[in-house]
Coordinates of C-alpha atoms and ligand atoms in Angstrom, one line a residue:
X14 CA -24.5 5.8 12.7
X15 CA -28.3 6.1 12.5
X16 CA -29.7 5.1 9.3
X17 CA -26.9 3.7 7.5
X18 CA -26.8 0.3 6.2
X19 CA -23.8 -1.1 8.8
X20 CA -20.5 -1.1 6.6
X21 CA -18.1 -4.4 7.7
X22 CA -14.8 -2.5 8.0
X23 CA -11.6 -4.3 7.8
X24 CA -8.3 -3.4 10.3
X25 CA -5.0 -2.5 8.5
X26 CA -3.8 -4.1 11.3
X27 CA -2.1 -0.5 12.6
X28 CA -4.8 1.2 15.2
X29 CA -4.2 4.6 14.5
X30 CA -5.1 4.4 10.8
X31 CA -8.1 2.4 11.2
X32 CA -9.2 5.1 13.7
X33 CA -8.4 7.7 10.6
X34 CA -10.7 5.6 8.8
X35 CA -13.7 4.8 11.0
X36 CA -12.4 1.5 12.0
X37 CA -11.1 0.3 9.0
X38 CA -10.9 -0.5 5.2
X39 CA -14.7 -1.3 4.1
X40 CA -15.3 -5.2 3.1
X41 CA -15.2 -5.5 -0.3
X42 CA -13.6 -2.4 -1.3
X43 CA -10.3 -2.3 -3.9
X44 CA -7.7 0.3 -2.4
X45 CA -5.0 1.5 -4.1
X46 CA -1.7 2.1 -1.5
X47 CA 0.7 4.7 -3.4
X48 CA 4.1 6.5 -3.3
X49 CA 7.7 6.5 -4.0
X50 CA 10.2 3.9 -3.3
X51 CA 10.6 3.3 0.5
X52 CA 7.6 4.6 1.7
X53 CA 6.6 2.0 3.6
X54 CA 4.0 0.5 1.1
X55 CA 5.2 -3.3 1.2
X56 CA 4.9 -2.8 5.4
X57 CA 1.7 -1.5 5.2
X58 CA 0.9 -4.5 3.0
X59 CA 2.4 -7.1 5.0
X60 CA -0.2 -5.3 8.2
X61 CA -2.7 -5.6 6.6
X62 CA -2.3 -9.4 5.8
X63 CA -1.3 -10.1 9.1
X64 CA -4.2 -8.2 10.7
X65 CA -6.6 -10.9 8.3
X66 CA -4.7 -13.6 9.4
X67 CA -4.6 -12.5 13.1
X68 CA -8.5 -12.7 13.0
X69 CA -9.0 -16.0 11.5
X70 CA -8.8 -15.0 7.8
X71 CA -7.3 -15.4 4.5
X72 CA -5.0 -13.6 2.8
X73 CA -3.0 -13.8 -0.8
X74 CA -0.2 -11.8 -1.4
X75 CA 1.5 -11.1 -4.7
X76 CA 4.9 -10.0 -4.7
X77 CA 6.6 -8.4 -8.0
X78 CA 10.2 -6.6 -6.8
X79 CA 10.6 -9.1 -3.7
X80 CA 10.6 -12.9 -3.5
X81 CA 8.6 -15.1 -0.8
X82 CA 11.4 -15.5 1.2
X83 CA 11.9 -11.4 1.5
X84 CA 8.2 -10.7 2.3
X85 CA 8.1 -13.8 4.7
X86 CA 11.0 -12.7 6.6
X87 CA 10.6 -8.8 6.5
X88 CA 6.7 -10.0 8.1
X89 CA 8.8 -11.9 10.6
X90 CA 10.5 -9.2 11.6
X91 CA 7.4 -7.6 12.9
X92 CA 6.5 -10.7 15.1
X93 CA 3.5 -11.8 11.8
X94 CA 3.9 -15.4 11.2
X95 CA 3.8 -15.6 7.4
X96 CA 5.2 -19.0 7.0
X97 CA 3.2 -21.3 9.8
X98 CA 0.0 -19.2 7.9
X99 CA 1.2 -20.6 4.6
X100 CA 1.5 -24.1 6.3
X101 CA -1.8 -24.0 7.8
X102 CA -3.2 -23.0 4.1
X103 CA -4.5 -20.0 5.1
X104 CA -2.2 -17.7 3.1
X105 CA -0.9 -17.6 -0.4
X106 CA 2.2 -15.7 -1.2
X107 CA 2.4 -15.4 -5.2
X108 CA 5.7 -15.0 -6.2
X109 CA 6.1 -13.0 -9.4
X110 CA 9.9 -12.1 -9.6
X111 CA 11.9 -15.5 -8.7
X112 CA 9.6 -17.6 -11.3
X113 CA 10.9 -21.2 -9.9
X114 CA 9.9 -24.1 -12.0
X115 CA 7.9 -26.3 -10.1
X116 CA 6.8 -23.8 -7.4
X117 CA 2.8 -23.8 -8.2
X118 CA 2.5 -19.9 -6.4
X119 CA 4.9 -18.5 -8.9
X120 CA 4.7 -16.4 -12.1
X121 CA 6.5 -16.8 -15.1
X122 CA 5.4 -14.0 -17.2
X123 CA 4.1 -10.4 -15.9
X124 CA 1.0 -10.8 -17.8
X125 CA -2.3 -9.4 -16.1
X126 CA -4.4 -12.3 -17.3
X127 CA -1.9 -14.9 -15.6
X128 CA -2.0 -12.5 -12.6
X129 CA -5.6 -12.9 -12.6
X130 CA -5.9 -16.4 -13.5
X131 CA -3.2 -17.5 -10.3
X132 CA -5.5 -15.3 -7.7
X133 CA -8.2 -17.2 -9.0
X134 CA -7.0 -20.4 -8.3
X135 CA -4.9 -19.2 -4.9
X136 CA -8.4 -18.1 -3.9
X137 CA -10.2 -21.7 -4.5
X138 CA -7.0 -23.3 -3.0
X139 CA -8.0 -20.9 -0.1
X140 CA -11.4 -22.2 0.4
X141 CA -15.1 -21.1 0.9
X142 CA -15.2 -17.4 2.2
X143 CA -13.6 -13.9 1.8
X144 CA -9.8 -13.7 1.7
X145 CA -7.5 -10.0 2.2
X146 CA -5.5 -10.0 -1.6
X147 CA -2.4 -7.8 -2.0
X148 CA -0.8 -6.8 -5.4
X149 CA 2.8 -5.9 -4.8
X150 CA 3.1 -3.9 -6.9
X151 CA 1.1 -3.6 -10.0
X152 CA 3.4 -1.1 -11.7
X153 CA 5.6 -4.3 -12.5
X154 CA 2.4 -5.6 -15.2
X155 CA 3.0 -1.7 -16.7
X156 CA 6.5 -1.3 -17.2
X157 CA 7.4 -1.1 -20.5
X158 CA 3.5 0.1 -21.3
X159 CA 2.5 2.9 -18.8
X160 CA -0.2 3.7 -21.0
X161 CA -2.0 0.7 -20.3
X162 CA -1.8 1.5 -16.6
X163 CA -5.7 2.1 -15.9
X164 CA -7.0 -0.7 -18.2
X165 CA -5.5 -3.4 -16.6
X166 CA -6.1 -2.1 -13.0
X167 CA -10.1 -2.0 -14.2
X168 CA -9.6 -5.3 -15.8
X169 CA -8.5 -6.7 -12.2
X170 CA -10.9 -5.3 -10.2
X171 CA -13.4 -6.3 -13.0
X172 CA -12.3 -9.8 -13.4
X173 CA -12.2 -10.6 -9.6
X174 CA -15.5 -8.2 -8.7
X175 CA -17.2 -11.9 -7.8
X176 CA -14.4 -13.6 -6.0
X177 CA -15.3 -12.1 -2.2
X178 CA -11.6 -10.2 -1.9
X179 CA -10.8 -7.0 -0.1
X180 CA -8.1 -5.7 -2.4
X181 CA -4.4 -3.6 -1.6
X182 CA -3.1 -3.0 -5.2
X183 CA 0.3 -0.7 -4.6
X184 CA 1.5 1.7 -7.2
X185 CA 5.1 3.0 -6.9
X186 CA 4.2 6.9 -8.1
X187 CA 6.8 8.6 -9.6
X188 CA 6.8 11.2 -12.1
X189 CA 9.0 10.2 -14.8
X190 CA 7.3 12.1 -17.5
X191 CA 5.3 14.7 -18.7
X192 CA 2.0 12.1 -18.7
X193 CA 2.7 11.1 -14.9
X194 CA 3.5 7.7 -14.2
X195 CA 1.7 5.5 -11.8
X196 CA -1.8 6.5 -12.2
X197 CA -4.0 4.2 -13.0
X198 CA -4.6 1.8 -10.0
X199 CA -5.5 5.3 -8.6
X200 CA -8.7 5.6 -11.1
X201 CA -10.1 2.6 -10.6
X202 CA -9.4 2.0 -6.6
X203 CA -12.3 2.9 -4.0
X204 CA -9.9 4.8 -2.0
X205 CA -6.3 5.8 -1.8
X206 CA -4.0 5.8 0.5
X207 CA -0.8 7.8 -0.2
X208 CA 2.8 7.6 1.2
X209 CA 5.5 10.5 1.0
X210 CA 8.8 11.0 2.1
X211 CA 11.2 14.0 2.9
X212 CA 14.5 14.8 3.9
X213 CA 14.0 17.5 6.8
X214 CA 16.6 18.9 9.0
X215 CA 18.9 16.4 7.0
X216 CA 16.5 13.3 8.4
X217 CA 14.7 11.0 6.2
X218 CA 10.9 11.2 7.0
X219 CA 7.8 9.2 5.8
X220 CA 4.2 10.1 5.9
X221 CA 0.5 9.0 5.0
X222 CA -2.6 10.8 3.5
X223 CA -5.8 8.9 3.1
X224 CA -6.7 10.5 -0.1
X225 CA -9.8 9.0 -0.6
X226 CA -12.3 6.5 1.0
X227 CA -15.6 6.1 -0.4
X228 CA -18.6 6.2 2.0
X229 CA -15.9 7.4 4.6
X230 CA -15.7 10.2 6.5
X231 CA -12.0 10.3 6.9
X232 CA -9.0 11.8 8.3
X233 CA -7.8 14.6 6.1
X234 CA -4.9 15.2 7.6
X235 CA -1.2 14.1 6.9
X236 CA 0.4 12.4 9.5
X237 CA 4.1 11.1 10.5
X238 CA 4.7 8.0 10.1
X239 CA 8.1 5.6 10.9
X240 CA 9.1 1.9 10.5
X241 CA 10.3 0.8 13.6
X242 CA 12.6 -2.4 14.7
X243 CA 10.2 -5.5 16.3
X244 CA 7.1 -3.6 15.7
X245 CA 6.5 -2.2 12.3
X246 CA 5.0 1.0 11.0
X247 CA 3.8 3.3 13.8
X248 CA 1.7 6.9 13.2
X249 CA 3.5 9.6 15.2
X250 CA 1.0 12.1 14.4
X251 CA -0.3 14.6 12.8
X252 CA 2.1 16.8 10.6
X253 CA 1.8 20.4 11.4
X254 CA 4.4 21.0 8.1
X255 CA 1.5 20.7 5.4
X256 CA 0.0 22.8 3.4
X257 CA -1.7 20.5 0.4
X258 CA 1.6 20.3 -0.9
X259 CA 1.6 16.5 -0.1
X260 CA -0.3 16.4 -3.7
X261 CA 3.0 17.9 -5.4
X262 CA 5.4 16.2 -7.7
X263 CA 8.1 15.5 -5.5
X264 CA 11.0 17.4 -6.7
X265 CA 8.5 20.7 -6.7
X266 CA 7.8 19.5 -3.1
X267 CA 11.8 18.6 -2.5
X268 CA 12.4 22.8 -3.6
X269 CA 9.8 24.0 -1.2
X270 CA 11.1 22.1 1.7
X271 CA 14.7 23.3 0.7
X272 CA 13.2 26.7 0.6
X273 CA 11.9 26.1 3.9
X274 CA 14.6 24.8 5.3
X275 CA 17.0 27.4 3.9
X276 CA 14.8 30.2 5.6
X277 CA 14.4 28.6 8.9
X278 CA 18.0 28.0 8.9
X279 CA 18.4 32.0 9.6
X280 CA 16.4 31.5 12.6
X281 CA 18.1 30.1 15.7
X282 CA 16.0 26.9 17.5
X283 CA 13.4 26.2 15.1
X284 CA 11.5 23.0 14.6
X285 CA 9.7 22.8 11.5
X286 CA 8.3 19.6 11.5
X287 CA 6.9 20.8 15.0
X288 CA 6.1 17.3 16.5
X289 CA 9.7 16.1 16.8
X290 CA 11.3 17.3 19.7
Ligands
ATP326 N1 13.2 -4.1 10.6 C1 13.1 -2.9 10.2 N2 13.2 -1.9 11.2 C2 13.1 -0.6 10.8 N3 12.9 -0.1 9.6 C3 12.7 -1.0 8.6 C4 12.8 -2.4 8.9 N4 12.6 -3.1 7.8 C5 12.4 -2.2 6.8 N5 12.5 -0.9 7.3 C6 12.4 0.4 6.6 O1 11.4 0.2 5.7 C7 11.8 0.6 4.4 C8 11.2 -0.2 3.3 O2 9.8 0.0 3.3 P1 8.9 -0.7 2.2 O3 9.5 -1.9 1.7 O4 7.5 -0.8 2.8 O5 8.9 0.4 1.1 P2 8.0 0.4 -0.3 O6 7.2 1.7 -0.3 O7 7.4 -0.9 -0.4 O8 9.2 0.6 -1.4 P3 9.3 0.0 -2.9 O9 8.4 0.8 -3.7 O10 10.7 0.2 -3.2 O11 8.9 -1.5 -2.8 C9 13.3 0.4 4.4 O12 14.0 1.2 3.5 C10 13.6 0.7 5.9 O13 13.8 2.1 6.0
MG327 MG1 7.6 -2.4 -1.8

């Protein structure tokens, strides 16, 4: 580290990946947290708030396909203390799908300039000083206009470039179509953290590539990941089953691994995740 200008890095809140990226998330930076449903984004999310909170800080976090009440209790059942934070005025949760009347933190319309206008004032609400935001997710402002995908991710990070936020904007990447759905968030974001998922050895299995971190030298490597009871997402390790094919369409990747599967099946005793048992 001779040389550099020092880089504040931020904790996800889950050791092993801020090891995998130098100690963290840098200040400042807009990240965009991809993959299919179940992944594990939203618990990655909630992590990362809690690790803000846990140290003092700020956090805002927007919810699209959950309410409060979901992404307060599913915090809770990590031992992260969503509701005495929101109390204490230290966090925000924006809540974009229930759209109470009279509830001030909730969005009536999934409009990106009411997204951006209701961060704004969450943030000033918040106080003096930086604040951790989430955006969960911002495939729900796209929906019905995928095309429009990067614009309004640029327009975002654009519009709250001045507002001292480290950003999580979560994508739920999918390929629906010939043109790819999802991307977008990806273009804009200062790095990206992927999340996959397989069936293997007739076991549902999650894992995590940092794709990209500027002014990182990160972990390249995929590694098994699991949600656990009480604690929350854990890093088992590396995965010793990848070839770059992480980077695949899923159902290209789903054919491989039944290939895989189907071949190793002939041989008696084999493990092909290799860190299981
Ligand atoms: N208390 C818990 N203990 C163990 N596993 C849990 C617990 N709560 C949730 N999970 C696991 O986490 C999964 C949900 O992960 P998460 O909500 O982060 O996915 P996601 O990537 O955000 O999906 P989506 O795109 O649909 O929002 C559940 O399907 C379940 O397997
Ligand atoms: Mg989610």
């Amino acid at each position: 580290m001779t040389g550099e200008e020092s880089l504040e890095r931020l904790s996800t809140g889950i050791p092993e990946i801020d090891r995998m990226l130098q100690g963290g998330i840098p200040k400042g930076f807009t990240v965009a947290v991809v993959g299919e449903p179940g992944t594990g984004k939203t618990i990655f999310c909630i992590h990362f708030i809690g690790a803000g909170l846990s140290s003092g800080g700020k956090g805002i976090y927007v919810t699209t396909e959950e309410s409060r009440e979901s992404i307060v209790r599913q915090a809770s059942m990590f031992g992260i203390d969503f509701r005495e934070a929101i109390n204490e005025g230290r966090l925000v949760v924006i809540d974009a799908l229930m759209g109470v009347r009279g509830d001030p933190w909730s969005l009536y319309e999934l409009d990106v300039e009411e997204l951006v206008s209701k961060i704004i004032e969450a943030k000033k609400y918040l106080g003096y000083g930086h604040a951790r935001l989430v955006v969960d997710s911002m495939s729900a402002f796209w929906l019905d206009k995928p095309a429009m995908a990067r614009k309004y991710s640029y327009m975002v990070k654009r519009r709250l470039a001045k507002w001292d936020l480290t950003i999580i904007l979560t994508s739920q990447y999918a390929v629906t179509s010939s043109l790819g759905f999802g991307f977008g968030v990806e273009h804009v974001a200062d790095g990206i953290i992927r999340f996959r998922k397989a069936v293997i050895d007739g076991e549902l299995r999650r894992y995590l590539v940092i794709e990209k971190m500027r002014q990182t030298d990160h972990d390249k490597r995929v590694y098994r990941i699991d949600i656990v009871d009480g604690k929350g997402m854990v890093v088992l390790g590396p995965a010793r089953y990848s070839r770059g094919d992480f980077s695949l369409p899923p159902s290209v990747l789903r054919k491989m691994i039944e290939a895989e599967i189907k071949k190793l099946s002939e041989i008696p005793n084999t493990d092909i995740d290799g860190e299981g048992s």
